[in-house]
PDB file of C-alpha atoms and ligand atoms in Angstrom:
ATOM      1  CA  MET A   1       0.000   0.000   0.000  1.00  0.00           C
ATOM      2  CA  SER A   2       1.371   3.421  -0.922  1.00  0.00           C
ATOM      3  CA  THR A   3       0.198   6.405   1.043  1.00  0.00           C
ATOM      4  CA  PHE A   4       0.472  10.124   0.475  1.00  0.00           C
ATOM      5  CA  THR A   5       1.507  11.691   3.712  1.00  0.00           C
ATOM      6  CA  GLU A   6      -0.445  14.480   5.282  1.00  0.00           C
ATOM      7  CA  THR A   7       1.112  17.909   5.070  1.00  0.00           C
ATOM      8  CA  ILE A   8       2.349  19.130   8.406  1.00  0.00           C
ATOM      9  CA  LYS A   9       2.074  22.898   8.816  1.00  0.00           C
ATOM     10  CA  GLN A  10       4.202  23.203  11.906  1.00  0.00           C
ATOM     11  CA  SER A  11       6.469  20.428  13.092  1.00  0.00           C
ATOM     12  CA  ARG A  12       7.458  19.793  16.648  1.00  0.00           C
ATOM     13  CA  GLY A  13      11.161  20.099  17.408  1.00  0.00           C
ATOM     14  CA  ILE A  14      13.534  18.284  19.752  1.00  0.00           C
ATOM     15  CA  GLU A  15      13.322  19.442  23.350  1.00  0.00           C
ATOM     16  CA  ARG A  16      15.955  17.121  24.756  1.00  0.00           C
ATOM     17  CA  ILE A  17      18.198  14.197  23.835  1.00  0.00           C
ATOM     18  CA  VAL A  18      18.276  11.273  26.265  1.00  0.00           C
ATOM     19  CA  GLU A  19      20.998   8.673  26.287  1.00  0.00           C
ATOM     20  CA  GLY A  20      19.464   6.045  28.524  1.00  0.00           C
ATOM     21  CA  VAL A  21      21.094   4.036  31.286  1.00  0.00           C
ATOM     22  CA  ALA A  22      22.746   0.650  30.832  1.00  0.00           C
ATOM     23  CA  THR A  23      21.247  -1.753  33.330  1.00  0.00           C
ATOM     24  CA  SER A  24      20.287  -5.356  33.901  1.00  0.00           C
ATOM     25  CA  ASP A  25      16.847  -6.751  34.693  1.00  0.00           C
ATOM     26  CA  GLY A  26      15.070 -10.065  35.036  1.00  0.00           C
ATOM     27  CA  ALA A  27      17.541 -12.879  35.698  1.00  0.00           C
ATOM     28  CA  GLY A  28      20.383 -10.872  34.144  1.00  0.00           C
ATOM     29  CA  VAL A  29      19.291  -9.411  30.818  1.00  0.00           C
ATOM     30  CA  SER A  30      21.432  -6.492  29.635  1.00  0.00           C
ATOM     31  CA  LEU A  31      19.391  -3.579  28.424  1.00  0.00           C
ATOM     32  CA  THR A  32      19.289   0.180  28.108  1.00  0.00           C
ATOM     33  CA  ARG A  33      16.605   1.907  30.137  1.00  0.00           C
ATOM     34  CA  VAL A  34      15.790   4.825  27.878  1.00  0.00           C
ATOM     35  CA  LEU A  35      12.722   6.115  29.654  1.00  0.00           C
ATOM     36  CA  THR A  36      13.518   6.098  33.357  1.00  0.00           C
ATOM     37  CA  GLY A  37      11.470   7.071  36.397  1.00  0.00           C
ATOM     38  CA  ARG A  38      12.526  10.701  36.290  1.00  0.00           C
ATOM     39  CA  LEU A  39      10.928  11.105  32.828  1.00  0.00           C
ATOM     40  CA  GLN A  40       7.555   9.652  33.846  1.00  0.00           C
ATOM     41  CA  GLN A  41       5.953  13.039  34.456  1.00  0.00           C
ATOM     42  CA  ARG A  42       7.355  14.576  31.291  1.00  0.00           C
ATOM     43  CA  LEU A  43       6.365  11.630  29.122  1.00  0.00           C
ATOM     44  CA  ASP A  44       3.068  10.792  30.855  1.00  0.00           C
ATOM     45  CA  PRO A  45       1.345   8.336  30.023  1.00  0.00           C
ATOM     46  CA  PHE A  46       4.539   6.339  29.346  1.00  0.00           C
ATOM     47  CA  LEU A  47       6.324   4.866  32.345  1.00  0.00           C
ATOM     48  CA  MET A  48       9.306   3.068  30.916  1.00  0.00           C
ATOM     49  CA  LEU A  49      11.094   2.187  27.686  1.00  0.00           C
ATOM     50  CA  ASP A  50      13.757  -0.498  27.629  1.00  0.00           C
ATOM     51  CA  ALA A  51      15.829  -1.152  24.519  1.00  0.00           C
ATOM     52  CA  PHE A  52      17.545  -4.506  24.307  1.00  0.00           C
ATOM     53  CA  GLY A  53      19.856  -5.697  21.579  1.00  0.00           C
ATOM     54  CA  SER A  54      22.670  -8.207  21.722  1.00  0.00           C
ATOM     55  CA  ASP A  55      24.181 -11.091  19.812  1.00  0.00           C
ATOM     56  CA  ASN A  56      25.789 -12.395  23.004  1.00  0.00           C
ATOM     57  CA  PRO A  57      23.530 -15.047  24.599  1.00  0.00           C
ATOM     58  CA  ASP A  58      25.062 -14.343  28.030  1.00  0.00           C
ATOM     59  CA  GLU A  59      23.293 -10.990  27.888  1.00  0.00           C
ATOM     60  CA  TYR A  60      19.795 -12.367  27.314  1.00  0.00           C
ATOM     61  CA  ILE A  61      19.581 -16.132  27.814  1.00  0.00           C
ATOM     62  CA  ALA A  62      18.302 -16.050  31.411  1.00  0.00           C
ATOM     63  CA  GLY A  63      15.276 -13.978  30.395  1.00  0.00           C
ATOM     64  CA  PHE A  64      12.645 -12.776  32.828  1.00  0.00           C
ATOM     65  CA  PRO A  65      11.381 -15.570  35.094  1.00  0.00           C
ATOM     66  CA  ASP A  66       8.011 -15.275  36.874  1.00  0.00           C
ATOM     67  CA  HIS A  67       7.339 -11.735  38.078  1.00  0.00           C
ATOM     68  CA  PRO A  68       4.194  -9.694  38.755  1.00  0.00           C
ATOM     69  CA  HIS A  69       2.744  -6.503  37.261  1.00  0.00           C
ATOM     70  CA  ARG A  70      -0.206  -4.346  38.278  1.00  0.00           C
ATOM     71  CA  GLY A  71      -1.674  -1.053  37.126  1.00  0.00           C
ATOM     72  CA  PHE A  72      -0.408  -0.577  33.557  1.00  0.00           C
ATOM     73  CA  GLU A  73       0.191  -2.192  30.166  1.00  0.00           C
ATOM     74  CA  THR A  74       3.375  -3.653  28.720  1.00  0.00           C
ATOM     75  CA  VAL A  75       4.045  -3.516  24.990  1.00  0.00           C
ATOM     76  CA  THR A  76       6.892  -5.681  23.748  1.00  0.00           C
ATOM     77  CA  TYR A  77       8.124  -5.213  20.194  1.00  0.00           C
ATOM     78  CA  MET A  78      10.507  -7.901  19.069  1.00  0.00           C
ATOM     79  CA  LEU A  79      12.683  -6.799  16.145  1.00  0.00           C
ATOM     80  CA  ALA A  80      14.695 -10.015  16.150  1.00  0.00           C
ATOM     81  CA  GLY A  81      14.727 -13.105  18.304  1.00  0.00           C
ATOM     82  CA  ARG A  82      12.296 -15.526  19.928  1.00  0.00           C
ATOM     83  CA  MET A  83      10.779 -15.097  23.372  1.00  0.00           C
ATOM     84  CA  ARG A  84       8.169 -17.286  25.067  1.00  0.00           C
ATOM     85  CA  HIS A  85       5.543 -15.608  27.256  1.00  0.00           C
ATOM     86  CA  ARG A  86       3.438 -17.373  29.883  1.00  0.00           C
ATOM     87  CA  ASP A  87       1.174 -15.745  32.434  1.00  0.00           C
ATOM     88  CA  SER A  88      -1.071 -16.499  35.378  1.00  0.00           C
ATOM     89  CA  ALA A  89      -4.178 -15.557  33.379  1.00  0.00           C
ATOM     90  CA  GLY A  90      -3.499 -18.626  31.220  1.00  0.00           C
ATOM     91  CA  HIS A  91      -2.036 -16.856  28.213  1.00  0.00           C
ATOM     92  CA  GLU A  92       0.920 -18.208  26.331  1.00  0.00           C
ATOM     93  CA  GLY A  93       2.609 -17.024  23.169  1.00  0.00           C
ATOM     94  CA  LEU A  94       5.807 -16.998  21.183  1.00  0.00           C
ATOM     95  CA  LEU A  95       7.040 -13.573  20.253  1.00  0.00           C
ATOM     96  CA  GLU A  96       9.420 -13.433  17.306  1.00  0.00           C
ATOM     97  CA  ASN A  97      10.864 -11.292  14.509  1.00  0.00           C
ATOM     98  CA  GLY A  98       8.677  -8.236  14.078  1.00  0.00           C
ATOM     99  CA  ALA A  99       5.892  -9.342  16.422  1.00  0.00           C
ATOM    100  CA  VAL A 100       4.215  -7.333  19.135  1.00  0.00           C
ATOM    101  CA  GLN A 101       2.808  -8.474  22.435  1.00  0.00           C
ATOM    102  CA  TRP A 102       0.365  -6.185  24.180  1.00  0.00           C
ATOM    103  CA  MET A 103      -0.412  -7.090  27.769  1.00  0.00           C
ATOM    104  CA  THR A 104      -2.761  -5.245  30.062  1.00  0.00           C
ATOM    105  CA  ALA A 105      -1.645  -6.206  33.552  1.00  0.00           C
ATOM    106  CA  GLY A 106      -4.646  -4.449  35.096  1.00  0.00           C
ATOM    107  CA  ARG A 107      -5.345  -5.818  38.570  1.00  0.00           C
ATOM    108  CA  GLY A 108      -2.422  -8.192  38.274  1.00  0.00           C
ATOM    109  CA  VAL A 109      -0.633 -10.905  36.369  1.00  0.00           C
ATOM    110  CA  ILE A 110       2.431 -12.975  37.052  1.00  0.00           C
ATOM    111  CA  HIS A 111       4.310 -13.774  33.884  1.00  0.00           C
ATOM    112  CA  SER A 112       7.591 -15.003  32.489  1.00  0.00           C
ATOM    113  CA  GLU A 113       9.413 -13.958  29.347  1.00  0.00           C
ATOM    114  CA  ILE A 114      12.048 -16.521  28.400  1.00  0.00           C
ATOM    115  CA  PRO A 115      14.216 -16.586  25.239  1.00  0.00           C
ATOM    116  CA  GLU A 116      13.745 -19.581  22.945  1.00  0.00           C
ATOM    117  CA  GLN A 117      17.087 -19.278  21.236  1.00  0.00           C
ATOM    118  CA  GLU A 118      20.574 -20.228  22.285  1.00  0.00           C
ATOM    119  CA  ASP A 119      22.447 -17.873  20.011  1.00  0.00           C
ATOM    120  CA  GLY A 120      21.910 -15.142  17.449  1.00  0.00           C
ATOM    121  CA  VAL A 121      20.574 -11.647  17.855  1.00  0.00           C
ATOM    122  CA  MET A 122      17.841 -10.629  20.259  1.00  0.00           C
ATOM    123  CA  GLU A 123      16.670  -7.075  19.739  1.00  0.00           C
ATOM    124  CA  GLY A 124      13.587  -5.112  20.618  1.00  0.00           C
ATOM    125  CA  PHE A 125      11.791  -2.809  22.988  1.00  0.00           C
ATOM    126  CA  GLN A 126       9.523  -2.957  25.979  1.00  0.00           C
ATOM    127  CA  LEU A 127       7.313   0.047  26.590  1.00  0.00           C
ATOM    128  CA  TRP A 128       5.151   0.560  29.669  1.00  0.00           C
ATOM    129  CA  LEU A 129       1.930   2.467  29.133  1.00  0.00           C
ATOM    130  CA  ASN A 130       0.085   3.687  32.187  1.00  0.00           C
ATOM    131  CA  LEU A 131      -3.580   2.900  32.782  1.00  0.00           C
ATOM    132  CA  PRO A 132      -6.029   5.575  33.910  1.00  0.00           C
ATOM    133  CA  ALA A 133      -6.904   5.315  37.629  1.00  0.00           C
ATOM    134  CA  ALA A 134     -10.336   3.984  36.703  1.00  0.00           C
ATOM    135  CA  ASN A 135      -8.825   1.069  34.743  1.00  0.00           C
ATOM    136  CA  LYS A 136      -5.886   0.069  36.920  1.00  0.00           C
ATOM    137  CA  MET A 137      -7.794  -2.853  38.413  1.00  0.00           C
ATOM    138  CA  ALA A 138      -9.252  -3.999  35.078  1.00  0.00           C
ATOM    139  CA  LYS A 139      -9.226  -7.646  34.119  1.00  0.00           C
ATOM    140  CA  PRO A 140      -5.867  -8.661  32.611  1.00  0.00           C
ATOM    141  CA  TRP A 141      -5.773  -8.788  28.814  1.00  0.00           C
ATOM    142  CA  TYR A 142      -3.231 -10.058  26.379  1.00  0.00           C
ATOM    143  CA  LYS A 143      -2.752 -10.305  22.632  1.00  0.00           C
ATOM    144  CA  ASP A 144       0.080 -11.347  20.353  1.00  0.00           C
ATOM    145  CA  PHE A 145       0.386  -9.783  16.923  1.00  0.00           C
ATOM    146  CA  ALA A 146       2.574 -11.686  14.480  1.00  0.00           C
ATOM    147  CA  SER A 147       4.637  -9.458  12.222  1.00  0.00           C
ATOM    148  CA  ASN A 148       2.187  -9.803   9.322  1.00  0.00           C
ATOM    149  CA  ALA A 149      -0.658  -8.657  11.592  1.00  0.00           C
ATOM    150  CA  ILE A 150       0.960  -5.251  12.110  1.00  0.00           C
ATOM    151  CA  PRO A 151      -0.525  -2.777   9.581  1.00  0.00           C
ATOM    152  CA  GLU A 152       2.163  -1.273   7.386  1.00  0.00           C
ATOM    153  CA  TYR A 153       2.286   1.402   4.695  1.00  0.00           C
ATOM    154  CA  VAL A 154       4.878   2.807   2.317  1.00  0.00           C
ATOM    155  CA  THR A 155       4.850   6.518   1.548  1.00  0.00           C
ATOM    156  CA  GLU A 156       5.408   8.106  -1.858  1.00  0.00           C
ATOM    157  CA  GLN A 157       8.969   8.766  -0.603  1.00  0.00           C
ATOM    158  CA  GLY A 158       9.585   5.091   0.002  1.00  0.00           C
ATOM    159  CA  VAL A 159       9.327   5.295   3.771  1.00  0.00           C
ATOM    160  CA  THR A 160       8.023   2.112   5.392  1.00  0.00           C
ATOM    161  CA  VAL A 161       5.865   2.668   8.452  1.00  0.00           C
ATOM    162  CA  ARG A 162       4.611  -0.071  10.751  1.00  0.00           C
ATOM    163  CA  VAL A 163       1.620   1.072  12.806  1.00  0.00           C
ATOM    164  CA  ILE A 164       1.625  -0.778  16.112  1.00  0.00           C
ATOM    165  CA  ALA A 165      -0.858   1.513  17.848  1.00  0.00           C
ATOM    166  CA  GLY A 166      -3.029   4.500  17.022  1.00  0.00           C
ATOM    167  CA  SER A 167      -3.021   5.723  13.459  1.00  0.00           C
ATOM    168  CA  SER A 168      -0.690   7.467  11.035  1.00  0.00           C
ATOM    169  CA  ASN A 169      -1.486   9.020   7.689  1.00  0.00           C
ATOM    170  CA  GLY A 170      -4.898   7.398   7.677  1.00  0.00           C
ATOM    171  CA  VAL A 171      -3.668   3.900   8.491  1.00  0.00           C
ATOM    172  CA  ALA A 172      -5.077   2.382  11.681  1.00  0.00           C
ATOM    173  CA  GLY A 173      -2.709   0.356  13.820  1.00  0.00           C
ATOM    174  CA  ALA A 174      -2.972  -3.032  15.477  1.00  0.00           C
ATOM    175  CA  VAL A 175      -4.110  -1.603  18.813  1.00  0.00           C
ATOM    176  CA  THR A 176      -6.335   1.337  19.716  1.00  0.00           C
ATOM    177  CA  ARG A 177      -6.695   2.605  23.247  1.00  0.00           C
ATOM    178  CA  GLU A 178      -9.127   5.145  24.606  1.00  0.00           C
ATOM    179  CA  VAL A 179      -8.092   7.787  27.132  1.00  0.00           C
ATOM    180  CA  THR A 180      -4.338   7.762  26.419  1.00  0.00           C
ATOM    181  CA  GLU A 181      -4.798   7.338  22.633  1.00  0.00           C
ATOM    182  CA  PRO A 182      -1.297   5.923  22.155  1.00  0.00           C
ATOM    183  CA  ILE A 183       0.499   6.127  18.826  1.00  0.00           C
ATOM    184  CA  TYR A 184       3.380   3.698  18.292  1.00  0.00           C
ATOM    185  CA  LEU A 185       5.141   3.602  14.925  1.00  0.00           C
ATOM    186  CA  ASP A 186       8.238   1.858  13.625  1.00  0.00           C
ATOM    187  CA  VAL A 187       9.608   3.941  10.768  1.00  0.00           C
ATOM    188  CA  HIS A 188      12.202   2.818   8.205  1.00  0.00           C
ATOM    189  CA  LEU A 189      13.492   5.981   6.611  1.00  0.00           C
ATOM    190  CA  PRO A 190      15.930   5.842   3.660  1.00  0.00           C
ATOM    191  CA  GLN A 191      18.783   8.375   3.578  1.00  0.00           C
ATOM    192  CA  GLY A 192      17.732  11.826   2.397  1.00  0.00           C
ATOM    193  CA  ARG A 193      14.020  11.117   2.718  1.00  0.00           C
ATOM    194  CA  THR A 194      11.523  12.777   4.986  1.00  0.00           C
ATOM    195  CA  PHE A 195       8.653  11.350   6.981  1.00  0.00           C
ATOM    196  CA  ALA A 196       5.770  13.346   8.411  1.00  0.00           C
ATOM    197  CA  THR A 197       2.851  12.345  10.558  1.00  0.00           C
ATOM    198  CA  ALA A 198       0.189  14.254  12.453  1.00  0.00           C
ATOM    199  CA  LEU A 199       0.290  14.252  16.259  1.00  0.00           C
ATOM    200  CA  PRO A 200      -2.422  15.714  18.474  1.00  0.00           C
ATOM    201  CA  ASP A 201      -0.852  18.699  20.242  1.00  0.00           C
ATOM    202  CA  SER A 202      -1.971  17.385  23.641  1.00  0.00           C
ATOM    203  CA  HIS A 203       0.159  14.246  23.236  1.00  0.00           C
ATOM    204  CA  ASN A 204       3.566  13.816  24.817  1.00  0.00           C
ATOM    205  CA  ALA A 205       5.880  12.261  22.247  1.00  0.00           C
ATOM    206  CA  PHE A 206       9.371  10.939  21.653  1.00  0.00           C
ATOM    207  CA  ILE A 207      11.411   9.093  19.071  1.00  0.00           C
ATOM    208  CA  TYR A 208      14.115   6.507  19.679  1.00  0.00           C
ATOM    209  CA  VAL A 209      16.597   5.952  16.838  1.00  0.00           C
ATOM    210  CA  TYR A 210      17.877   2.376  16.617  1.00  0.00           C
ATOM    211  CA  ARG A 211      19.643   2.564  13.221  1.00  0.00           C
ATOM    212  CA  GLY A 212      21.360   5.498  11.533  1.00  0.00           C
ATOM    213  CA  SER A 213      20.477   9.031  12.528  1.00  0.00           C
ATOM    214  CA  VAL A 214      17.751  11.565  11.845  1.00  0.00           C
ATOM    215  CA  VAL A 215      17.206  15.319  11.895  1.00  0.00           C
ATOM    216  CA  VAL A 216      14.111  16.970  13.364  1.00  0.00           C
ATOM    217  CA  GLU A 217      13.752  20.706  12.702  1.00  0.00           C
ATOM    218  CA  GLY A 218      17.532  21.123  12.524  1.00  0.00           C
ATOM    219  CA  SER A 219      18.349  18.956  15.548  1.00  0.00           C
ATOM    220  CA  ALA A 220      20.166  15.666  15.036  1.00  0.00           C
ATOM    221  CA  VAL A 221      19.152  12.541  16.903  1.00  0.00           C
ATOM    222  CA  GLU A 222      21.890   9.935  16.698  1.00  0.00           C
ATOM    223  CA  GLN A 223      21.648   6.171  16.922  1.00  0.00           C
ATOM    224  CA  GLN A 224      20.621   4.805  20.337  1.00  0.00           C
ATOM    225  CA  ARG A 225      19.299   8.158  21.454  1.00  0.00           C
ATOM    226  CA  MET A 226      15.836   9.234  22.437  1.00  0.00           C
ATOM    227  CA  GLY A 227      14.680  12.625  21.232  1.00  0.00           C
ATOM    228  CA  ILE A 228      11.864  14.067  23.324  1.00  0.00           C
ATOM    229  CA  LEU A 229       9.615  16.073  21.007  1.00  0.00           C
ATOM    230  CA  ASP A 230       8.571  19.472  22.264  1.00  0.00           C
ATOM    231  CA  ASN A 231       4.916  20.342  22.816  1.00  0.00           C
ATOM    232  CA  ALA A 232       5.106  23.659  20.957  1.00  0.00           C
ATOM    233  CA  ALA A 233       1.707  25.336  20.828  1.00  0.00           C
ATOM    234  CA  GLY A 234       0.243  25.247  17.353  1.00  0.00           C
ATOM    235  CA  SER A 235       2.274  22.288  16.133  1.00  0.00           C
ATOM    236  CA  ASP A 236       0.242  19.713  14.270  1.00  0.00           C
ATOM    237  CA  GLY A 237       2.743  16.894  13.873  1.00  0.00           C
ATOM    238  CA  VAL A 238       6.348  16.067  13.278  1.00  0.00           C
ATOM    239  CA  ARG A 239       8.628  16.031  10.250  1.00  0.00           C
ATOM    240  CA  ILE A 240      11.705  13.811  10.426  1.00  0.00           C
ATOM    241  CA  ALA A 241      14.529  13.590   7.872  1.00  0.00           C
ATOM    242  CA  ALA A 242      17.073  10.786   7.562  1.00  0.00           C
ATOM    243  CA  ALA A 243      20.745  11.819   7.703  1.00  0.00           C
ATOM    244  CA  ASP A 244      21.548   8.257   6.656  1.00  0.00           C
ATOM    245  CA  ASP A 245      19.413   5.118   6.381  1.00  0.00           C
ATOM    246  CA  ALA A 246      17.540   5.261   9.646  1.00  0.00           C
ATOM    247  CA  ARG A 247      15.084   3.290  11.696  1.00  0.00           C
ATOM    248  CA  PHE A 248      13.293   4.677  14.689  1.00  0.00           C
ATOM    249  CA  ILE A 249      10.222   4.234  16.802  1.00  0.00           C
ATOM    250  CA  LEU A 250       7.876   7.138  17.382  1.00  0.00           C
ATOM    251  CA  VAL A 251       5.731   6.957  20.508  1.00  0.00           C
ATOM    252  CA  ALA A 252       3.058   9.470  21.535  1.00  0.00           C
ATOM    253  CA  GLY A 253       0.183   9.523  24.005  1.00  0.00           C
ATOM    254  CA  LYS A 254      -2.243  11.785  25.789  1.00  0.00           C
ATOM    255  CA  PRO A 255      -1.125  12.500  29.368  1.00  0.00           C
ATOM    256  CA  LEU A 256      -3.291  11.273  32.233  1.00  0.00           C
ATOM    257  CA  HIS A 257      -2.241  13.997  34.713  1.00  0.00           C
ATOM    258  CA  GLU A 258      -2.763  11.561  37.595  1.00  0.00           C
ATOM    259  CA  SER A 259      -0.336  10.846  40.387  1.00  0.00           C
ATOM    260  CA  ILE A 260       2.191   8.090  39.644  1.00  0.00           C
ATOM    261  CA  VAL A 261       3.430   5.894  42.483  1.00  0.00           C
ATOM    262  CA  GLN A 262       5.734   3.112  41.354  1.00  0.00           C
ATOM    263  CA  TYR A 263       7.201   0.289  43.346  1.00  0.00           C
ATOM    264  CA  GLY A 264       9.097  -1.934  40.913  1.00  0.00           C
ATOM    265  CA  PRO A 265       6.535  -3.759  38.766  1.00  0.00           C
ATOM    266  CA  PHE A 266       3.524  -2.065  40.405  1.00  0.00           C
ATOM    267  CA  VAL A 267       2.409   1.380  39.239  1.00  0.00           C
ATOM    268  CA  MET A 268      -0.541   2.858  41.077  1.00  0.00           C
ATOM    269  CA  ASN A 269      -1.829   6.281  42.153  1.00  0.00           C
ATOM    270  CA  THR A 270      -1.232   6.100  45.907  1.00  0.00           C
ATOM    271  CA  GLN A 271       1.160   4.511  48.396  1.00  0.00           C
ATOM    272  CA  GLU A 272      -1.802   2.710  49.944  1.00  0.00           C
ATOM    273  CA  GLN A 273      -2.573   1.025  46.629  1.00  0.00           C
ATOM    274  CA  ILE A 274       1.069  -0.096  46.429  1.00  0.00           C
ATOM    275  CA  HIS A 275       0.825  -1.685  49.885  1.00  0.00           C
ATOM    276  CA  GLN A 276      -2.361  -3.392  48.730  1.00  0.00           C
ATOM    277  CA  ALA A 277      -0.624  -4.667  45.577  1.00  0.00           C
ATOM    278  CA  LEU A 278       2.234  -6.143  47.638  1.00  0.00           C
ATOM    279  CA  ASP A 279      -0.207  -7.693  50.058  1.00  0.00           C
ATOM    280  CA  ASP A 280      -2.290  -9.185  47.233  1.00  0.00           C
ATOM    281  CA  TYR A 281       0.798 -10.523  45.498  1.00  0.00           C
ATOM    282  CA  ARG A 282       2.289 -12.078  48.638  1.00  0.00           C
ATOM    283  CA  ASN A 283      -1.036 -13.680  49.475  1.00  0.00           C
ATOM    284  CA  GLY A 284      -1.570 -15.230  46.069  1.00  0.00           C
ATOM    285  CA  ARG A 285      -4.347 -12.918  44.944  1.00  0.00           C
ATOM    286  CA  PHE A 286      -2.788 -12.258  41.512  1.00  0.00           C
ATOM    287  CA  ASN A 287      -4.166 -15.417  39.944  1.00  0.00           C
TER     288      ASN A 287
HETATM  289 FE1  LIG B 301       7.173  -8.352  32.717  1.00  0.00          FE
END
């Protein structure tokens, strides 16, 4: 499908470049935490973005054994590799090359995410999307989208866009969410080409460049960097040019403006609700 992109009258610019923090999670998976706790207010409704990518099995093989979540959604986008998911709500799925897993933890799930490969590259992202206070205790939900179930379009400039959530240039994505109205795109931008997409001006938004580098309104965003897009009044979208062959994700959502209290894998609105989550988890009420 070839799509003519909407004309953007005024593009957002880059407010800040974020490098991310090298860390380890699960049973010893090396990753870069790009969206950390201190950016949760600024990038409301997004709580976390981890980028993982390695061809060294020692850095991923142990995976993420059983652990709980409550109060938000996890979106895992697997660029390369194979990961098996199992959870306490009875869901199981294999996530591989180009697939997306969308999990609403809601009132609570315990799940594991374990690699099903002994060598080769494992690369992808995990994004945490907050739930509105009214939905934090919703029933858990889960869906796997194989790569060919992710809507994709190619622009007249030869830009390939995979629409994981929300919509872009008239193409609806795999997942739609009310309240936070998330937009999640994976954009493959050939050198010298430009990509534009509309973004509601209320949305907080960022890009993360995982190949090559791009330029947004004169500001460069290099590989393995997040560029937080400004919320300039009157802007109607973003225009992004490729300095060389580039791939990036673009993530945007409408802020909730609710208090965020996080304790590890639990993200609620109050300290009391965190105590409740711990109590429920320790007493087996997550199943
Ligand atoms: Fe998890």
